[in-house]
């Protein structure tokens, strides 16, 4: 039987979260955290609504996943996020010792790769999963804001 | 009249917060955020109690200060924190565009300076204020943990 639980499968759920952010006028970034093929946290950017620069999708997902697991280390967890994490989120992921990070679109200006933020040595990174979809959503958001 | 509102004055308040963390069995780091010589946020590390790697003193202080101000940018604010911020906290401070950061002890392993985390170009940094007191508290904490 074919495995339906591909990276694309979970990234679609992160994209649904990004669309929810879009609908609220937030920069459209969404995230889910998965363990054993089960989504244990889902979130989207809420920096405008909460007036809080720390309310990125990833930060909320890390807190929610740790709460679900009853422990602060995200062992055996995979984060799916539509946009490359920033310094803050990569720094939080470093502390969480998360097993895997899968992201969609790259952020060549403020992403952790450009910024040189260090992840935990245990963490595997997969990039570019459904990058076009994530990128198109961002472009549509900023085009509408410029109107 | 002598100005009582020195960096030491506010760092003492951050140290009081660090002692509260110590008493709870948390790595003793404390922070306050000040605007116009008034403390608008105070916090200490709660990562163990909350089971949450994002619950550093600085992160909580940023959220609380933004809540107090009703806006997410920490204009004219100074953060006093007993230990040099990590990548995550420096990344959050970057987004906050905070005016000034004053820290006590350096963290030569996981501090933002060693890690190369970028702060906002507007942000001024002062280091080493009451560094010995902050450092002694950390040493005492880890010495007691090893017993």
Short mmCIF file of C-alpha atoms in Angstrom, two decimals:
data_model
loop_
_atom_site.label_atom_id
_atom_site.label_comp_id
_atom_site.label_asym_id
_atom_site.label_seq_id
_atom_site.Cartn_x
_atom_site.Cartn_y
_atom_site.Cartn_z
CA UNK A 1 0.00 0.00 0.00
CA UNK A 2 1.20 3.43 -0.86
CA UNK A 3 2.22 5.63 2.07
CA UNK A 4 -0.11 8.61 2.13
CA UNK A 5 1.85 10.31 4.91
CA UNK A 6 4.32 12.08 2.70
CA UNK A 7 5.95 15.45 3.41
CA UNK A 8 3.47 16.94 0.91
CA UNK A 9 0.56 15.51 2.88
CA UNK A 10 1.56 17.37 6.04
CA UNK A 11 2.75 20.48 4.23
CA UNK A 12 -0.77 20.81 2.79
CA UNK A 13 -2.02 21.06 6.36
CA UNK A 14 0.56 23.75 7.11
CA UNK A 15 -0.61 25.59 3.97
CA UNK A 16 -4.21 25.44 5.21
CA UNK A 17 -2.98 27.15 8.36
CA UNK A 18 -1.16 29.76 6.26
CA UNK A 19 -4.45 30.46 4.46
CA UNK A 20 -6.13 31.04 7.80
CA UNK A 21 -3.46 33.62 8.60
CA UNK A 22 -4.03 35.22 5.19
CA UNK A 23 -7.76 35.53 5.88
CA UNK A 24 -6.97 37.38 9.14
CA UNK A 25 -4.64 39.85 7.44
CA UNK A 26 -1.55 38.20 8.90
CA UNK A 27 1.58 37.43 6.88
CA UNK A 28 0.52 33.96 5.69
CA UNK A 29 2.76 31.43 7.39
CA UNK A 30 1.40 28.17 8.78
CA UNK A 31 2.91 25.25 10.67
CA UNK A 32 2.08 21.80 11.98
CA UNK A 33 4.10 19.45 14.18
CA UNK A 34 3.79 15.73 13.55
CA UNK A 35 4.79 12.68 15.57
CA UNK A 36 4.14 9.13 14.33
CA UNK A 37 2.14 10.50 11.41
CA UNK A 38 -0.20 12.35 13.76
CA UNK A 39 -0.55 16.13 13.86
CA UNK A 40 -0.08 17.21 17.50
CA UNK A 41 0.08 20.98 16.94
CA UNK A 42 -1.15 23.40 14.30
CA UNK A 43 -0.76 27.14 14.19
CA UNK A 44 -0.42 30.21 12.03
CA UNK A 45 1.21 33.57 12.35
CA UNK A 46 -0.66 35.88 14.74
CA UNK A 47 1.79 38.74 15.22
CA UNK A 48 -0.71 41.44 14.20
CA UNK A 49 -3.71 40.11 16.09
CA UNK A 50 -1.70 39.54 19.27
CA UNK A 51 0.55 42.60 18.80
CA UNK A 52 3.45 40.30 19.56
CA UNK A 53 6.56 39.74 17.46
CA UNK A 54 7.05 36.36 19.14
CA UNK A 55 3.73 34.97 17.82
CA UNK A 56 5.20 33.32 14.73
CA UNK A 57 3.56 30.07 13.63
CA UNK A 58 6.59 27.98 14.65
CA UNK A 59 6.80 29.44 18.17
CA UNK A 60 3.17 28.67 18.87
CA UNK A 61 3.56 25.17 17.41
CA UNK A 62 6.61 24.44 19.60
CA UNK A 63 4.72 25.51 22.74
CA UNK A 64 1.60 23.54 21.76
CA UNK A 65 3.55 20.38 20.87
CA UNK A 66 5.50 20.45 24.14
CA UNK A 67 2.25 20.92 26.00
CA UNK A 68 0.75 17.90 24.20
CA UNK A 69 3.82 15.76 24.85
CA UNK A 70 4.24 16.88 28.46
CA UNK A 71 7.93 17.57 27.86
CA UNK A 72 9.88 20.37 26.32
CA UNK A 73 12.05 18.32 23.93
CA UNK A 74 10.42 17.55 20.59
CA UNK A 75 11.96 14.11 20.13
CA UNK A 76 10.71 12.20 17.08
CA UNK A 77 8.80 15.29 15.97
CA UNK A 78 8.75 16.90 12.55
CA UNK A 79 7.85 20.56 12.04
CA UNK A 80 6.24 21.43 8.71
CA UNK A 81 6.28 25.16 8.06
CA UNK A 82 5.39 26.98 4.86
CA UNK A 83 8.25 29.52 5.10
CA UNK A 84 11.87 29.11 6.15
CA UNK A 85 12.15 29.88 9.89
CA UNK A 86 13.73 33.16 11.06
CA UNK A 87 16.52 33.54 13.65
CA UNK A 88 14.08 33.51 16.56
CA UNK A 89 12.21 30.41 15.43
CA UNK A 90 15.38 28.55 14.45
CA UNK A 91 16.79 29.48 17.87
CA UNK A 92 13.70 28.02 19.56
CA UNK A 93 13.96 24.89 17.39
CA UNK A 94 17.60 24.58 18.47
CA UNK A 95 16.53 24.43 22.12
CA UNK A 96 13.71 21.97 21.32
CA UNK A 97 16.15 19.48 19.76
CA UNK A 98 13.45 18.72 17.17
CA UNK A 99 14.20 15.71 14.97
CA UNK A 100 13.22 17.14 11.58
CA UNK A 101 12.24 20.44 9.99
CA UNK A 102 10.50 20.57 6.61
CA UNK A 103 9.93 23.97 5.10
CA UNK A 104 8.39 25.31 1.91
CA UNK A 105 9.53 28.65 0.53
CA UNK A 106 12.96 30.05 1.31
CA UNK A 107 13.37 33.46 2.96
CA UNK A 108 16.53 34.78 1.40
CA UNK A 109 16.48 37.96 3.49
CA UNK A 110 15.56 36.93 7.02
CA UNK A 111 15.65 33.14 6.95
CA UNK A 112 17.93 31.24 9.31
CA UNK A 113 20.18 29.99 6.49
CA UNK A 114 21.15 33.50 5.40
CA UNK A 115 21.32 34.66 9.02
CA UNK A 116 23.56 31.75 10.00
CA UNK A 117 21.40 30.62 12.91
CA UNK A 118 22.53 27.31 14.34
CA UNK A 119 20.12 24.37 14.62
CA UNK A 120 20.64 21.44 16.96
CA UNK A 121 23.12 18.91 15.51
CA UNK A 122 20.40 16.22 15.74
CA UNK A 123 18.01 18.13 13.50
CA UNK A 124 17.52 17.13 9.85
CA UNK A 125 16.30 19.82 7.44
CA UNK A 126 14.31 19.31 4.23
CA UNK A 127 13.62 22.41 2.17
CA UNK A 128 11.46 23.36 -0.81
CA UNK A 129 8.41 21.13 -0.16
CA UNK A 130 5.46 22.82 -1.92
CA UNK A 131 7.60 25.95 -2.06
CA UNK A 132 5.66 27.38 -5.02
CA UNK A 133 2.32 27.20 -3.23
CA UNK A 134 3.74 28.85 -0.10
CA UNK A 135 5.52 31.49 -2.14
CA UNK A 136 2.43 32.29 -4.24
CA UNK A 137 0.38 32.83 -1.09
CA UNK A 138 2.99 35.27 0.24
CA UNK A 139 3.13 37.14 -3.08
CA UNK A 140 -0.67 37.39 -3.22
CA UNK A 141 -0.70 38.74 0.36
CA UNK A 142 1.81 41.49 -0.31
CA UNK A 143 0.22 42.37 -3.68
CA UNK A 144 -3.13 42.87 -1.96
CA UNK A 145 -1.55 44.96 0.79
CA UNK A 146 -0.01 47.30 -1.77
CA UNK A 147 -3.42 48.00 -3.33
CA UNK B 1 20.12 65.76 42.09
CA UNK B 2 21.76 62.45 41.38
CA UNK B 3 20.00 60.24 38.88
CA UNK B 4 18.99 57.08 40.69
CA UNK B 5 17.78 55.41 37.50
CA UNK B 6 21.08 53.94 36.46
CA UNK B 7 21.61 50.70 34.56
CA UNK B 8 22.56 49.11 37.89
CA UNK B 9 19.26 50.23 39.42
CA UNK B 10 17.25 48.32 36.83
CA UNK B 11 19.66 45.40 36.62
CA UNK B 12 19.08 44.84 40.34
CA UNK B 13 15.42 44.35 39.53
CA UNK B 14 16.33 41.84 36.84
CA UNK B 15 18.54 40.06 39.39
CA UNK B 16 15.61 39.87 41.81
CA UNK B 17 13.69 38.13 39.03
CA UNK B 18 16.63 35.76 38.46
CA UNK B 19 16.53 34.87 42.17
CA UNK B 20 12.85 34.03 41.83
CA UNK B 21 13.77 31.63 39.02
CA UNK B 22 16.51 30.16 41.22
CA UNK B 23 14.02 29.50 44.03
CA UNK B 24 11.79 27.59 41.58
CA UNK B 25 14.65 25.39 40.37
CA UNK B 26 14.86 27.23 37.05
CA UNK B 27 18.14 28.33 35.47
CA UNK B 28 18.33 31.74 37.14
CA UNK B 29 17.82 34.37 34.47
CA UNK B 30 15.68 37.44 35.04
CA UNK B 31 14.62 40.39 32.90
CA UNK B 32 12.79 43.70 33.09
CA UNK B 33 11.77 46.10 30.33
CA UNK B 34 11.86 49.81 31.09
CA UNK B 35 10.43 52.82 29.32
CA UNK B 36 10.87 56.38 30.68
CA UNK B 37 12.42 54.99 33.87
CA UNK B 38 9.35 52.85 34.53
CA UNK B 39 9.39 49.06 34.61
CA UNK B 40 6.62 47.86 32.25
CA UNK B 41 7.47 44.14 32.24
CA UNK B 42 9.28 41.77 34.57
CA UNK B 43 9.86 38.07 34.11
CA UNK B 44 12.13 35.14 34.82
CA UNK B 45 12.97 31.91 33.12
CA UNK B 46 10.15 29.35 33.36
CA UNK B 47 11.23 26.67 30.88
CA UNK B 48 11.02 23.84 33.43
CA UNK B 49 7.76 24.84 35.07
CA UNK B 50 6.04 25.42 31.72
CA UNK B 51 7.84 22.59 29.91
CA UNK B 52 8.52 25.05 27.16
CA UNK B 53 11.87 25.96 25.60
CA UNK B 54 10.41 29.29 24.48
CA UNK B 55 9.72 30.46 28.07
CA UNK B 56 12.99 32.37 28.49
CA UNK B 57 12.81 35.52 30.60
CA UNK B 58 13.35 37.79 27.59
CA UNK B 59 10.56 36.20 25.51
CA UNK B 60 8.04 36.66 28.27
CA UNK B 61 9.20 40.24 28.86
CA UNK B 62 8.84 41.10 25.16
CA UNK B 63 5.29 39.75 25.08
CA UNK B 64 4.35 41.51 28.33
CA UNK B 65 5.86 44.85 27.28
CA UNK B 66 4.09 44.77 23.91
CA UNK B 67 0.87 43.98 25.70
CA UNK B 68 1.40 46.93 28.04
CA UNK B 69 2.26 49.29 25.18
CA UNK B 70 -0.52 48.05 22.89
CA UNK B 71 1.94 47.68 20.02
CA UNK B 72 4.50 45.12 19.03
CA UNK B 73 7.49 47.44 18.51
CA UNK B 74 9.44 48.22 21.68
CA UNK B 75 10.34 51.78 20.77
CA UNK B 76 12.18 53.73 23.50
CA UNK B 77 12.36 50.56 25.58
CA UNK B 78 15.38 49.08 27.33
CA UNK B 79 15.64 45.39 28.20
CA UNK B 80 17.71 44.53 31.27
CA UNK B 81 18.58 40.86 31.40
CA UNK B 82 21.00 39.10 33.74
CA UNK B 83 22.46 36.81 31.06
CA UNK B 84 23.40 37.46 27.45
CA UNK B 85 20.43 36.56 25.23
CA UNK B 86 20.49 33.37 23.13
CA UNK B 87 19.76 33.10 19.39
CA UNK B 88 16.01 32.81 19.96
CA UNK B 89 15.77 35.81 22.27
CA UNK B 90 18.09 37.93 20.15
CA UNK B 91 15.98 36.97 17.12
CA UNK B 92 12.83 38.10 18.95
CA UNK B 93 14.57 41.33 20.01
CA UNK B 94 15.51 41.88 16.35
CA UNK B 95 11.82 41.79 15.37
CA UNK B 96 10.87 44.04 18.31
CA UNK B 97 13.26 46.80 17.15
CA UNK B 98 14.00 47.45 20.82
CA UNK B 99 16.04 50.60 21.48
CA UNK B 100 18.54 49.24 24.01
CA UNK B 101 19.64 45.95 25.53
CA UNK B 102 21.64 45.84 28.76
CA UNK B 103 22.89 42.47 29.88
CA UNK B 104 24.92 41.14 32.78
CA UNK B 105 26.95 37.97 32.40
CA UNK B 106 28.18 36.82 29.00
CA UNK B 107 27.24 33.39 27.64
CA UNK B 108 30.30 32.39 25.68
CA UNK B 109 28.75 29.13 24.51
CA UNK B 110 25.19 29.92 23.50
CA UNK B 111 24.99 33.70 23.62
CA UNK B 112 24.01 35.69 20.53
CA UNK B 113 27.47 37.23 20.14
CA UNK B 114 29.19 33.86 19.73
CA UNK B 115 26.27 32.56 17.64
CA UNK B 116 26.37 35.60 15.36
CA UNK B 117 22.68 36.41 15.73
CA UNK B 118 21.78 39.73 14.18
CA UNK B 119 20.07 42.45 16.21
CA UNK B 120 18.13 45.33 14.68
CA UNK B 121 20.45 48.10 13.42
CA UNK B 122 18.63 50.55 15.74
CA UNK B 123 19.46 48.55 18.88
CA UNK B 124 22.24 49.67 21.24
CA UNK B 125 23.87 47.00 23.42
CA UNK B 126 25.54 47.48 26.81
CA UNK B 127 27.19 44.44 28.34
CA UNK B 128 28.69 43.47 31.69
CA UNK B 129 26.38 45.40 34.04
CA UNK B 130 26.48 43.55 37.40
CA UNK B 131 27.96 40.62 35.52
CA UNK B 132 29.59 39.18 38.64
CA UNK B 133 26.32 39.00 40.56
CA UNK B 134 24.54 37.32 37.63
CA UNK B 135 27.40 34.95 37.07
CA UNK B 136 27.66 33.98 40.76
CA UNK B 137 23.96 33.15 40.83
CA UNK B 138 24.37 30.87 37.80
CA UNK B 139 27.41 29.16 39.33
CA UNK B 140 25.59 28.60 42.62
CA UNK B 141 22.64 27.11 40.73
CA UNK B 142 24.72 24.60 38.80
CA UNK B 143 26.84 23.75 41.87
CA UNK B 144 23.67 22.89 43.83
CA UNK B 145 22.31 20.84 40.91
CA UNK B 146 25.46 18.73 40.83
CA UNK B 147 25.10 17.79 44.52
#
